[in-house]
């Protein structure tokens, strides 16, 4: 989901009307593809209005074994790729021992994605020759399979033999290609031992206008004029003439207008809306996602209003003035880890937008703890990746 968030952000920054210019490619293992919940969440995000990326190409390196666990113990479905059937994604099964077939299938997958803007899966049926790593003894747990693998020529041998037989290459040329590649690897290995990174790149590219805060950071002036707040408040409490508002909301909006005019007893949700509106007027886009963020878990926000006759959505904060930035308001699926991962990916790609994820209840962040631990709280220190993601945890 982090990759999908990055892709969506790049698409929006380039050409949001046509999301085919940027594409995500996800590489999976067979065991994790069938078993990891984030894979299912990623597929469920793929077609949702606030998360679409015009399709992702999923490549499964199908080793037919997860570490030492056989498929019959690792999944309940015949194929590791069956989870993709939940979104009717086409699934190509191809032999890893046939490189040209793999290339052809990948071209088909890309053409499908570009034509239909949907996810597609390439399941490359292959194996691990030495088990999970070269210190393993895979015959401990899969003796029959590894007796067969020992008799099987390598993919490289099979393809080289085919090219020699077709007079594409001579045996000498095959050997030279192999020797050249090994020499290149050895040269790069030696170079890597003396490599020193000259500088961090975390404030370059789209982040080049950002600066690291001083050690003794102090917030600057963030207030806006009362006239600006009244302007935003007027937009919050008005709807189009042909819009049929729920009667109870009519009273709420009338009271809100009075509170803003008087400047007294401003509740939390109204203060939040005024703050977001001031950012939009300054040209800062806002992406706000989570379960029920439009209405608010406690029926307090009503950032989107629903016409009682047509169910058409009206977002008051997108109607303050003509040249303002946009509020993207996304009611997410019932997911914490997948959705928060998506928003994190978005935030590390687009530094000029405010990205907010709201847990439906504060303790729902427990379901996203892996994202918080492995990315949000450690990304800057481990990988020098900055993020302006804001988490709202209401209770």
mmCIF file of N, CA and C in Angstrom, residues 124-255:
data_model
loop_
_atom_site.group_PDB
_atom_site.id
_atom_site.type_symbol
_atom_site.label_atom_id
_atom_site.label_comp_id
_atom_site.label_asym_id
_atom_site.label_seq_id
_atom_site.Cartn_x
_atom_site.Cartn_y
_atom_site.Cartn_z
ATOM 1 N N UNK A 124 5.158 -16.227 -11.814
ATOM 2 C CA UNK A 124 6.308 -16.889 -12.431
ATOM 3 C C UNK A 124 6.614 -18.170 -11.653
ATOM 4 N N UNK A 125 6.321 -19.293 -12.268
ATOM 5 C CA UNK A 125 6.456 -20.598 -11.621
ATOM 6 C C UNK A 125 7.914 -21.043 -11.683
ATOM 7 N N UNK A 126 8.579 -21.063 -10.535
ATOM 8 C CA UNK A 126 10.010 -21.373 -10.528
ATOM 9 C C UNK A 126 10.366 -22.127 -9.239
ATOM 10 N N UNK A 127 11.588 -21.973 -8.762
ATOM 11 C CA UNK A 127 11.994 -22.698 -7.559
ATOM 12 C C UNK A 127 13.265 -22.070 -7.002
ATOM 13 N N UNK A 128 13.579 -22.407 -5.760
ATOM 14 C CA UNK A 128 14.858 -22.022 -5.163
ATOM 15 C C UNK A 128 15.799 -23.215 -5.254
ATOM 16 N N UNK A 129 16.876 -23.049 -5.958
ATOM 17 C CA UNK A 129 17.785 -24.186 -6.151
ATOM 18 C C UNK A 129 18.466 -24.597 -4.851
ATOM 19 N N UNK A 130 18.765 -23.635 -3.991
ATOM 20 C CA UNK A 130 19.499 -23.939 -2.754
ATOM 21 C C UNK A 130 18.645 -23.736 -1.513
ATOM 22 N N UNK A 131 17.336 -23.811 -1.656
ATOM 23 C CA UNK A 131 16.489 -23.562 -0.505
ATOM 24 C C UNK A 131 16.369 -22.073 -0.246
ATOM 25 N N UNK A 132 15.996 -21.705 0.977
ATOM 26 C CA UNK A 132 15.740 -20.299 1.276
ATOM 27 C C UNK A 132 17.004 -19.459 1.130
ATOM 28 N N UNK A 133 18.138 -20.001 1.474
ATOM 29 C CA UNK A 133 19.416 -19.329 1.229
ATOM 30 C C UNK A 133 20.494 -20.410 1.101
ATOM 31 N N UNK A 134 21.693 -19.992 0.775
ATOM 32 C CA UNK A 134 22.713 -20.978 0.425
ATOM 33 C C UNK A 134 23.308 -21.706 1.625
ATOM 34 N N UNK A 135 22.873 -21.355 2.829
ATOM 35 C CA UNK A 135 23.308 -22.120 4.007
ATOM 36 C C UNK A 135 22.248 -23.127 4.449
ATOM 37 N N UNK A 136 21.124 -23.147 3.734
ATOM 38 C CA UNK A 136 20.038 -24.074 4.066
ATOM 39 C C UNK A 136 20.331 -25.491 3.558
ATOM 40 N N UNK A 137 19.655 -26.448 4.156
ATOM 41 C CA UNK A 137 19.585 -27.801 3.611
ATOM 42 C C UNK A 137 18.109 -28.086 3.360
ATOM 43 N N UNK A 138 17.597 -27.753 2.171
ATOM 44 C CA UNK A 138 16.163 -27.868 1.906
ATOM 45 C C UNK A 138 15.646 -29.298 1.942
ATOM 46 N N UNK A 139 16.527 -30.264 1.745
ATOM 47 C CA UNK A 139 16.080 -31.663 1.772
ATOM 48 C C UNK A 139 15.636 -32.097 3.163
ATOM 49 N N UNK A 140 15.962 -31.316 4.202
ATOM 50 C CA UNK A 140 15.430 -31.621 5.542
ATOM 51 C C UNK A 140 13.912 -31.704 5.513
ATOM 52 N N UNK A 141 13.284 -30.797 4.733
ATOM 53 C CA UNK A 141 11.824 -30.673 4.790
ATOM 54 C C UNK A 141 11.121 -31.011 3.470
ATOM 55 N N UNK A 142 11.811 -30.895 2.336
ATOM 56 C CA UNK A 142 11.208 -31.221 1.034
ATOM 57 C C UNK A 142 12.154 -32.133 0.244
ATOM 58 N N UNK A 143 12.394 -33.354 0.697
ATOM 59 C CA UNK A 143 13.389 -34.213 0.048
ATOM 60 C C UNK A 143 13.039 -34.595 -1.384
ATOM 61 N N UNK A 144 11.774 -34.888 -1.663
ATOM 62 C CA UNK A 144 11.392 -35.321 -3.004
ATOM 63 C C UNK A 144 11.561 -34.180 -4.005
ATOM 64 N N UNK A 145 11.085 -32.991 -3.634
ATOM 65 C CA UNK A 145 11.219 -31.840 -4.514
ATOM 66 C C UNK A 145 12.692 -31.567 -4.833
ATOM 67 N N UNK A 146 13.550 -31.640 -3.829
ATOM 68 C CA UNK A 146 14.938 -31.243 -4.069
ATOM 69 C C UNK A 146 15.764 -32.335 -4.754
ATOM 70 N N UNK A 147 15.287 -33.570 -4.732
ATOM 71 C CA UNK A 147 15.912 -34.582 -5.590
ATOM 72 C C UNK A 147 15.624 -34.249 -7.048
ATOM 73 N N UNK A 148 14.398 -33.780 -7.310
ATOM 74 C CA UNK A 148 14.032 -33.401 -8.683
ATOM 75 C C UNK A 148 14.790 -32.147 -9.125
ATOM 76 N N UNK A 149 14.944 -31.197 -8.218
ATOM 77 C CA UNK A 149 15.632 -29.949 -8.561
ATOM 78 C C UNK A 149 17.101 -30.203 -8.895
ATOM 79 N N UNK A 150 17.734 -31.126 -8.171
ATOM 80 C CA UNK A 150 19.145 -31.428 -8.452
ATOM 81 C C UNK A 150 19.342 -31.960 -9.870
ATOM 82 N N UNK A 151 18.326 -32.650 -10.390
ATOM 83 C CA UNK A 151 18.417 -33.203 -11.741
ATOM 84 C C UNK A 151 18.065 -32.172 -12.820
ATOM 85 N N UNK A 152 17.486 -31.068 -12.408
ATOM 86 C CA UNK A 152 16.994 -30.077 -13.358
ATOM 87 C C UNK A 152 18.109 -29.107 -13.742
ATOM 88 N N UNK A 153 18.394 -28.936 -15.050
ATOM 89 C CA UNK A 153 19.371 -27.913 -15.463
ATOM 90 C C UNK A 153 18.894 -26.527 -15.026
ATOM 91 N N UNK A 154 19.820 -25.613 -14.795
ATOM 92 C CA UNK A 154 19.444 -24.260 -14.401
ATOM 93 C C UNK A 154 18.764 -23.539 -15.561
ATOM 94 N N UNK A 155 18.036 -22.480 -15.232
ATOM 95 C CA UNK A 155 17.398 -21.659 -16.265
ATOM 96 C C UNK A 155 18.443 -21.124 -17.241
ATOM 97 N N UNK A 156 19.579 -20.708 -16.692
ATOM 98 C CA UNK A 156 20.661 -20.189 -17.536
ATOM 99 C C UNK A 156 21.147 -21.262 -18.525
ATOM 100 N N UNK A 157 21.316 -22.482 -18.025
ATOM 101 C CA UNK A 157 21.773 -23.573 -18.901
ATOM 102 C C UNK A 157 20.742 -23.873 -19.984
ATOM 103 N N UNK A 158 19.485 -23.934 -19.588
ATOM 104 C CA UNK A 158 18.424 -24.243 -20.547
ATOM 105 C C UNK A 158 18.349 -23.186 -21.647
ATOM 106 N N UNK A 159 18.437 -21.930 -21.272
ATOM 107 C CA UNK A 159 18.313 -20.856 -22.253
ATOM 108 C C UNK A 159 19.551 -20.781 -23.146
ATOM 109 N N UNK A 160 20.719 -20.987 -22.531
ATOM 110 C CA UNK A 160 21.955 -20.985 -23.320
ATOM 111 C C UNK A 160 21.934 -22.108 -24.361
ATOM 112 N N UNK A 161 21.499 -23.297 -23.941
ATOM 113 C CA UNK A 161 21.418 -24.426 -24.873
ATOM 114 C C UNK A 161 20.459 -24.124 -26.033
ATOM 115 N N UNK A 162 19.348 -23.453 -25.698
ATOM 116 C CA UNK A 162 18.372 -23.104 -26.730
ATOM 117 C C UNK A 162 18.979 -22.132 -27.743
ATOM 118 N N UNK A 163 19.695 -21.131 -27.260
ATOM 119 C CA UNK A 163 20.288 -20.127 -28.155
ATOM 120 C C UNK A 163 21.393 -20.723 -29.022
ATOM 121 N N UNK A 164 22.157 -21.645 -28.430
ATOM 122 C CA UNK A 164 23.205 -22.317 -29.221
ATOM 123 C C UNK A 164 22.567 -23.183 -30.292
ATOM 124 N N UNK A 165 21.508 -23.916 -29.919
ATOM 125 C CA UNK A 165 20.823 -24.786 -30.873
ATOM 126 C C UNK A 165 20.225 -23.997 -32.026
ATOM 127 N N UNK A 166 19.761 -22.763 -31.748
ATOM 128 C CA UNK A 166 19.159 -21.921 -32.778
ATOM 129 C C UNK A 166 20.206 -21.090 -33.532
ATOM 130 N N UNK A 167 21.490 -21.320 -33.212
ATOM 131 C CA UNK A 167 22.596 -20.592 -33.842
ATOM 132 C C UNK A 167 22.543 -19.077 -33.584
ATOM 133 N N UNK A 168 21.944 -18.701 -32.470
ATOM 134 C CA UNK A 168 21.924 -17.293 -32.063
ATOM 135 C C UNK A 168 23.252 -16.927 -31.420
ATOM 136 N N UNK A 169 23.796 -17.859 -30.596
ATOM 137 C CA UNK A 169 25.085 -17.676 -29.941
ATOM 138 C C UNK A 169 25.915 -18.938 -30.124
ATOM 139 N N UNK A 170 27.218 -18.767 -30.055
ATOM 140 C CA UNK A 170 28.110 -19.929 -30.033
ATOM 141 C C UNK A 170 28.401 -20.298 -28.587
ATOM 142 N N UNK A 171 28.845 -21.531 -28.309
ATOM 143 C CA UNK A 171 29.212 -21.896 -26.934
ATOM 144 C C UNK A 171 30.250 -20.940 -26.350
ATOM 145 N N UNK A 172 31.188 -20.479 -27.172
ATOM 146 C CA UNK A 172 32.217 -19.550 -26.681
ATOM 147 C C UNK A 172 31.592 -18.219 -26.261
ATOM 148 N N UNK A 173 30.623 -17.744 -27.042
ATOM 149 C CA UNK A 173 29.956 -16.487 -26.686
ATOM 150 C C UNK A 173 29.156 -16.631 -25.400
ATOM 151 N N UNK A 174 28.524 -17.779 -25.222
ATOM 152 C CA UNK A 174 27.788 -18.033 -23.977
ATOM 153 C C UNK A 174 28.736 -17.964 -22.781
ATOM 154 N N UNK A 175 29.877 -18.625 -22.889
ATOM 155 C CA UNK A 175 30.848 -18.622 -21.793
ATOM 156 C C UNK A 175 31.377 -17.219 -21.527
ATOM 157 N N UNK A 176 31.590 -16.446 -22.611
ATOM 158 C CA UNK A 176 32.118 -15.091 -22.442
ATOM 159 C C UNK A 176 31.115 -14.193 -21.737
ATOM 160 N N UNK A 177 29.833 -14.328 -22.090
ATOM 161 C CA UNK A 177 28.784 -13.527 -21.433
ATOM 162 C C UNK A 177 28.766 -13.821 -19.932
ATOM 163 N N UNK A 178 28.849 -15.114 -19.594
ATOM 164 C CA UNK A 178 28.873 -15.488 -18.183
ATOM 165 C C UNK A 178 30.091 -14.941 -17.456
ATOM 166 N N UNK A 179 31.251 -15.030 -18.099
ATOM 167 C CA UNK A 179 32.484 -14.538 -17.484
ATOM 168 C C UNK A 179 32.437 -13.026 -17.309
ATOM 169 N N UNK A 180 31.943 -12.304 -18.319
ATOM 170 C CA UNK A 180 31.844 -10.847 -18.233
ATOM 171 C C UNK A 180 30.933 -10.420 -17.087
ATOM 172 N N UNK A 181 29.827 -11.136 -16.926
ATOM 173 C CA UNK A 181 28.883 -10.775 -15.863
ATOM 174 C C UNK A 181 29.498 -11.023 -14.478
ATOM 175 N N UNK A 182 30.168 -12.145 -14.325
ATOM 176 C CA UNK A 182 30.815 -12.429 -13.034
ATOM 177 C C UNK A 182 31.901 -11.398 -12.736
ATOM 178 N N UNK A 183 32.666 -11.014 -13.750
ATOM 179 C CA UNK A 183 33.696 -9.993 -13.545
ATOM 180 C C UNK A 183 33.080 -8.659 -13.133
ATOM 181 N N UNK A 184 31.966 -8.331 -13.742
ATOM 182 C CA UNK A 184 31.289 -7.086 -13.380
ATOM 183 C C UNK A 184 30.848 -7.117 -11.918
ATOM 184 N N UNK A 185 30.278 -8.241 -11.492
ATOM 185 C CA UNK A 185 29.852 -8.368 -10.093
ATOM 186 C C UNK A 185 31.032 -8.232 -9.139
ATOM 187 N N UNK A 186 32.149 -8.854 -9.472
ATOM 188 C CA UNK A 186 33.337 -8.767 -8.616
ATOM 189 C C UNK A 186 33.852 -7.327 -8.540
ATOM 190 N N UNK A 187 33.854 -6.639 -9.676
ATOM 191 C CA UNK A 187 34.311 -5.244 -9.697
ATOM 192 C C UNK A 187 33.415 -4.358 -8.838
ATOM 193 N N UNK A 188 32.105 -4.541 -8.978
ATOM 194 C CA UNK A 188 31.163 -3.742 -8.190
ATOM 195 C C UNK A 188 31.283 -4.051 -6.701
ATOM 196 N N UNK A 189 31.537 -5.324 -6.362
ATOM 197 C CA UNK A 189 31.705 -5.699 -4.960
ATOM 198 C C UNK A 189 32.910 -4.985 -4.349
ATOM 199 N N UNK A 190 34.016 -4.961 -5.094
ATOM 200 C CA UNK A 190 35.213 -4.289 -4.594
ATOM 201 C C UNK A 190 34.973 -2.790 -4.435
ATOM 202 N N UNK A 191 34.277 -2.200 -5.391
ATOM 203 C CA UNK A 191 33.992 -0.759 -5.317
ATOM 204 C C UNK A 191 33.099 -0.415 -4.137
ATOM 205 N N UNK A 192 32.171 -1.297 -3.837
ATOM 206 C CA UNK A 192 31.223 -1.010 -2.765
ATOM 207 C C UNK A 192 31.891 -0.924 -1.400
ATOM 208 N N UNK A 193 32.999 -1.617 -1.217
ATOM 209 C CA UNK A 193 33.662 -1.623 0.087
ATOM 210 C C UNK A 193 34.277 -0.270 0.421
ATOM 211 N N UNK A 194 34.569 0.528 -0.607
ATOM 212 C CA UNK A 194 35.170 1.840 -0.376
ATOM 213 C C UNK A 194 34.209 2.992 -0.666
ATOM 214 N N UNK A 195 32.946 2.670 -0.899
ATOM 215 C CA UNK A 195 31.981 3.703 -1.268
ATOM 216 C C UNK A 195 31.592 4.524 -0.048
ATOM 217 N N UNK A 196 31.612 5.832 -0.191
ATOM 218 C CA UNK A 196 31.174 6.739 0.858
ATOM 219 C C UNK A 196 30.096 7.653 0.284
ATOM 220 N N UNK A 197 28.971 7.667 0.922
ATOM 221 C CA UNK A 197 27.887 8.537 0.472
ATOM 222 C C UNK A 197 28.284 9.981 0.736
ATOM 223 N N UNK A 198 28.220 10.834 -0.278
ATOM 224 C CA UNK A 198 28.673 12.210 -0.128
ATOM 225 C C UNK A 198 27.691 13.060 0.661
ATOM 226 N N UNK A 199 26.406 12.821 0.492
ATOM 227 C CA UNK A 199 25.422 13.609 1.224
ATOM 228 C C UNK A 199 24.076 12.900 1.172
ATOM 229 N N UNK A 200 23.213 13.292 2.054
ATOM 230 C CA UNK A 200 21.861 12.733 2.062
ATOM 231 C C UNK A 200 21.031 13.418 0.984
ATOM 232 N N UNK A 201 20.089 12.681 0.406
ATOM 233 C CA UNK A 201 19.267 13.247 -0.655
ATOM 234 C C UNK A 201 17.840 13.506 -0.189
ATOM 235 N N UNK A 202 17.628 13.505 1.121
ATOM 236 C CA UNK A 202 16.247 13.496 1.607
ATOM 237 C C UNK A 202 15.552 14.847 1.470
ATOM 238 N N UNK A 203 16.293 15.918 1.207
ATOM 239 C CA UNK A 203 15.666 17.219 0.966
ATOM 240 C C UNK A 203 16.021 17.719 -0.432
ATOM 241 N N UNK A 204 15.934 16.823 -1.393
ATOM 242 C CA UNK A 204 16.161 17.175 -2.784
ATOM 243 C C UNK A 204 14.910 16.866 -3.601
ATOM 244 N N UNK A 205 14.956 17.158 -4.881
ATOM 245 C CA UNK A 205 13.805 16.893 -5.742
ATOM 246 C C UNK A 205 12.605 17.709 -5.310
ATOM 247 N N UNK A 206 11.462 17.052 -5.142
ATOM 248 C CA UNK A 206 10.245 17.744 -4.726
ATOM 249 C C UNK A 206 10.350 18.301 -3.311
ATOM 250 N N UNK A 207 11.356 17.834 -2.552
ATOM 251 C CA UNK A 207 11.536 18.307 -1.172
ATOM 252 C C UNK A 207 12.549 19.441 -1.081
ATOM 253 N N UNK A 208 13.038 19.933 -2.220
ATOM 254 C CA UNK A 208 14.154 20.881 -2.199
ATOM 255 C C UNK A 208 13.814 22.202 -1.515
ATOM 256 N N UNK A 209 12.524 22.576 -1.465
ATOM 257 C CA UNK A 209 12.153 23.827 -0.808
ATOM 258 C C UNK A 209 11.989 23.670 0.699
ATOM 259 N N UNK A 210 12.099 22.434 1.187
ATOM 260 C CA UNK A 210 11.959 22.182 2.622
ATOM 261 C C UNK A 210 13.311 22.316 3.312
ATOM 262 N N UNK A 211 13.276 22.646 4.595
ATOM 263 C CA UNK A 211 14.490 22.746 5.392
ATOM 264 C C UNK A 211 14.315 21.954 6.677
ATOM 265 N N UNK A 212 15.399 21.342 7.131
ATOM 266 C CA UNK A 212 15.360 20.664 8.422
ATOM 267 C C UNK A 212 15.220 21.712 9.520
ATOM 268 N N UNK A 213 14.362 21.490 10.508
ATOM 269 C CA UNK A 213 14.180 22.490 11.569
ATOM 270 C C UNK A 213 15.415 22.585 12.449
ATOM 271 N N UNK A 214 15.670 23.743 13.050
ATOM 272 C CA UNK A 214 16.791 23.851 13.994
ATOM 273 C C UNK A 214 16.539 22.983 15.212
ATOM 274 N N UNK A 215 17.601 22.682 15.955
ATOM 275 C CA UNK A 215 17.448 21.811 17.127
ATOM 276 C C UNK A 215 16.483 22.417 18.133
ATOM 277 N N UNK A 216 16.559 23.717 18.335
ATOM 278 C CA UNK A 216 15.643 24.384 19.254
ATOM 279 C C UNK A 216 14.474 24.956 18.451
ATOM 280 N N UNK A 217 13.637 24.061 17.976
ATOM 281 C CA UNK A 217 12.548 24.467 17.093
ATOM 282 C C UNK A 217 11.460 25.195 17.875
ATOM 283 N N UNK A 218 10.981 26.263 17.300
ATOM 284 C CA UNK A 218 9.850 26.999 17.859
ATOM 285 C C UNK A 218 8.859 27.264 16.739
ATOM 286 N N UNK A 219 7.578 27.004 16.973
ATOM 287 C CA UNK A 219 6.592 27.247 15.916
ATOM 288 C C UNK A 219 6.507 28.725 15.563
ATOM 289 N N UNK A 220 6.243 28.999 14.289
ATOM 290 C CA UNK A 220 6.096 30.375 13.850
ATOM 291 C C UNK A 220 4.678 30.869 14.031
ATOM 292 N N UNK A 221 4.417 32.041 13.471
ATOM 293 C CA UNK A 221 3.072 32.600 13.547
ATOM 294 C C UNK A 221 2.146 31.821 12.605
ATOM 295 N N UNK A 222 1.049 31.329 13.136
ATOM 296 C CA UNK A 222 0.132 30.526 12.316
ATOM 297 C C UNK A 222 -1.274 31.104 12.271
ATOM 298 N N UNK A 223 -1.513 32.212 12.942
ATOM 299 C CA UNK A 223 -2.854 32.781 12.982
ATOM 300 C C UNK A 223 -3.260 33.417 11.664
ATOM 301 N N UNK A 224 -4.563 33.579 11.472
ATOM 302 C CA UNK A 224 -5.093 34.283 10.303
ATOM 303 C C UNK A 224 -6.059 35.352 10.801
ATOM 304 N N UNK A 225 -6.423 36.267 9.944
ATOM 305 C CA UNK A 225 -7.286 37.369 10.352
ATOM 306 C C UNK A 225 -8.710 36.889 10.601
ATOM 307 N N UNK A 226 -9.439 37.647 11.390
ATOM 308 C CA UNK A 226 -10.836 37.293 11.679
ATOM 309 C C UNK A 226 -11.672 37.352 10.408
ATOM 310 N N UNK A 227 -11.344 38.256 9.500
ATOM 311 C CA UNK A 227 -12.088 38.320 8.229
ATOM 312 C C UNK A 227 -11.941 37.031 7.423
ATOM 313 N N UNK A 228 -10.721 36.451 7.459
ATOM 314 C CA UNK A 228 -10.495 35.184 6.755
ATOM 315 C C UNK A 228 -11.340 34.080 7.382
ATOM 316 N N UNK A 229 -11.376 34.032 8.721
ATOM 317 C CA UNK A 229 -12.162 33.002 9.406
ATOM 318 C C UNK A 229 -13.654 33.165 9.110
ATOM 319 N N UNK A 230 -14.125 34.399 9.069
ATOM 320 C CA UNK A 230 -15.537 34.642 8.761
ATOM 321 C C UNK A 230 -15.851 34.211 7.331
ATOM 322 N N UNK A 231 -14.904 34.451 6.397
ATOM 323 C CA UNK A 231 -15.090 34.025 5.011
ATOM 324 C C UNK A 231 -15.213 32.511 4.916
ATOM 325 N N UNK A 232 -14.321 31.806 5.640
ATOM 326 C CA UNK A 232 -14.387 30.336 5.646
ATOM 327 C C UNK A 232 -15.686 29.875 6.300
ATOM 328 N N UNK A 233 -16.033 30.515 7.419
ATOM 329 C CA UNK A 233 -17.258 30.150 8.130
ATOM 330 C C UNK A 233 -18.492 30.338 7.288
ATOM 331 N N UNK A 234 -18.506 31.370 6.466
ATOM 332 C CA UNK A 234 -19.651 31.597 5.578
ATOM 333 C C UNK A 234 -19.793 30.428 4.605
ATOM 334 N N UNK A 235 -18.655 29.966 4.061
ATOM 335 C CA UNK A 235 -18.701 28.821 3.147
ATOM 336 C C UNK A 235 -19.168 27.561 3.862
ATOM 337 N N UNK A 236 -18.749 27.393 5.120
ATOM 338 C CA UNK A 236 -19.129 26.195 5.883
ATOM 339 C C UNK A 236 -20.630 26.111 6.123
ATOM 340 N N UNK A 237 -21.290 27.224 6.203
ATOM 341 C CA UNK A 237 -22.692 27.237 6.605
ATOM 342 C C UNK A 237 -23.650 27.500 5.448
ATOM 343 N N UNK A 238 -23.154 27.414 4.202
ATOM 344 C CA UNK A 238 -24.008 27.652 3.044
ATOM 345 C C UNK A 238 -23.954 26.481 2.073
ATOM 346 N N UNK A 239 -25.079 26.210 1.441
ATOM 347 C CA UNK A 239 -25.184 25.152 0.435
ATOM 348 C C UNK A 239 -25.829 25.732 -0.822
ATOM 349 N N UNK A 240 -25.689 25.042 -1.967
ATOM 350 C CA UNK A 240 -26.339 25.525 -3.196
ATOM 351 C C UNK A 240 -27.850 25.626 -3.031
ATOM 352 N N UNK A 241 -28.479 26.505 -3.794
ATOM 353 C CA UNK A 241 -29.920 26.738 -3.665
ATOM 354 C C UNK A 241 -30.745 25.489 -3.955
ATOM 355 N N UNK A 242 -30.273 24.643 -4.880
ATOM 356 C CA UNK A 242 -31.047 23.458 -5.259
ATOM 357 C C UNK A 242 -30.649 22.235 -4.448
ATOM 358 N N UNK A 243 -29.935 22.431 -3.342
ATOM 359 C CA UNK A 243 -29.435 21.327 -2.519
ATOM 360 C C UNK A 243 -30.394 21.083 -1.362
ATOM 361 N N UNK A 244 -30.854 19.820 -1.210
ATOM 362 C CA UNK A 244 -31.784 19.465 -0.131
ATOM 363 C C UNK A 244 -31.001 18.915 1.048
ATOM 364 N N UNK A 245 -30.896 19.717 2.093
ATOM 365 C CA UNK A 245 -30.112 19.360 3.274
ATOM 366 C C UNK A 245 -30.991 18.628 4.282
ATOM 367 N N UNK A 246 -30.394 17.744 5.063
ATOM 368 C CA UNK A 246 -31.120 17.087 6.139
ATOM 369 C C UNK A 246 -31.571 18.155 7.144
ATOM 370 N N UNK A 247 -32.827 18.081 7.629
ATOM 371 C CA UNK A 247 -33.340 19.130 8.531
ATOM 372 C C UNK A 247 -32.471 19.354 9.770
ATOM 373 N N UNK A 248 -31.951 18.284 10.346
ATOM 374 C CA UNK A 248 -31.122 18.463 11.540
ATOM 375 C C UNK A 248 -29.820 19.177 11.203
ATOM 376 N N UNK A 249 -29.283 18.901 10.019
ATOM 377 C CA UNK A 249 -28.064 19.583 9.611
ATOM 378 C C UNK A 249 -28.327 21.058 9.326
ATOM 379 N N UNK A 250 -29.519 21.355 8.876
ATOM 380 C CA UNK A 250 -29.870 22.760 8.635
ATOM 381 C C UNK A 250 -29.713 23.570 9.911
ATOM 382 N N UNK A 251 -30.201 23.018 11.017
ATOM 383 C CA UNK A 251 -30.083 23.716 12.306
ATOM 384 C C UNK A 251 -28.627 23.808 12.737
ATOM 385 N N UNK A 252 -27.859 22.728 12.510
ATOM 386 C CA UNK A 252 -26.445 22.722 12.909
ATOM 387 C C UNK A 252 -25.672 23.804 12.153
ATOM 388 N N UNK A 253 -25.914 23.935 10.848
ATOM 389 C CA UNK A 253 -25.197 24.924 10.060
ATOM 390 C C UNK A 253 -25.603 26.351 10.444
ATOM 391 N N UNK A 254 -26.872 26.535 10.768
ATOM 392 C CA UNK A 254 -27.326 27.862 11.204
ATOM 393 C C UNK A 254 -26.642 28.264 12.507
ATOM 394 N N UNK A 255 -26.561 27.312 13.448
ATOM 395 C CA UNK A 255 -25.871 27.583 14.717
ATOM 396 C C UNK A 255 -24.390 27.841 14.498
#
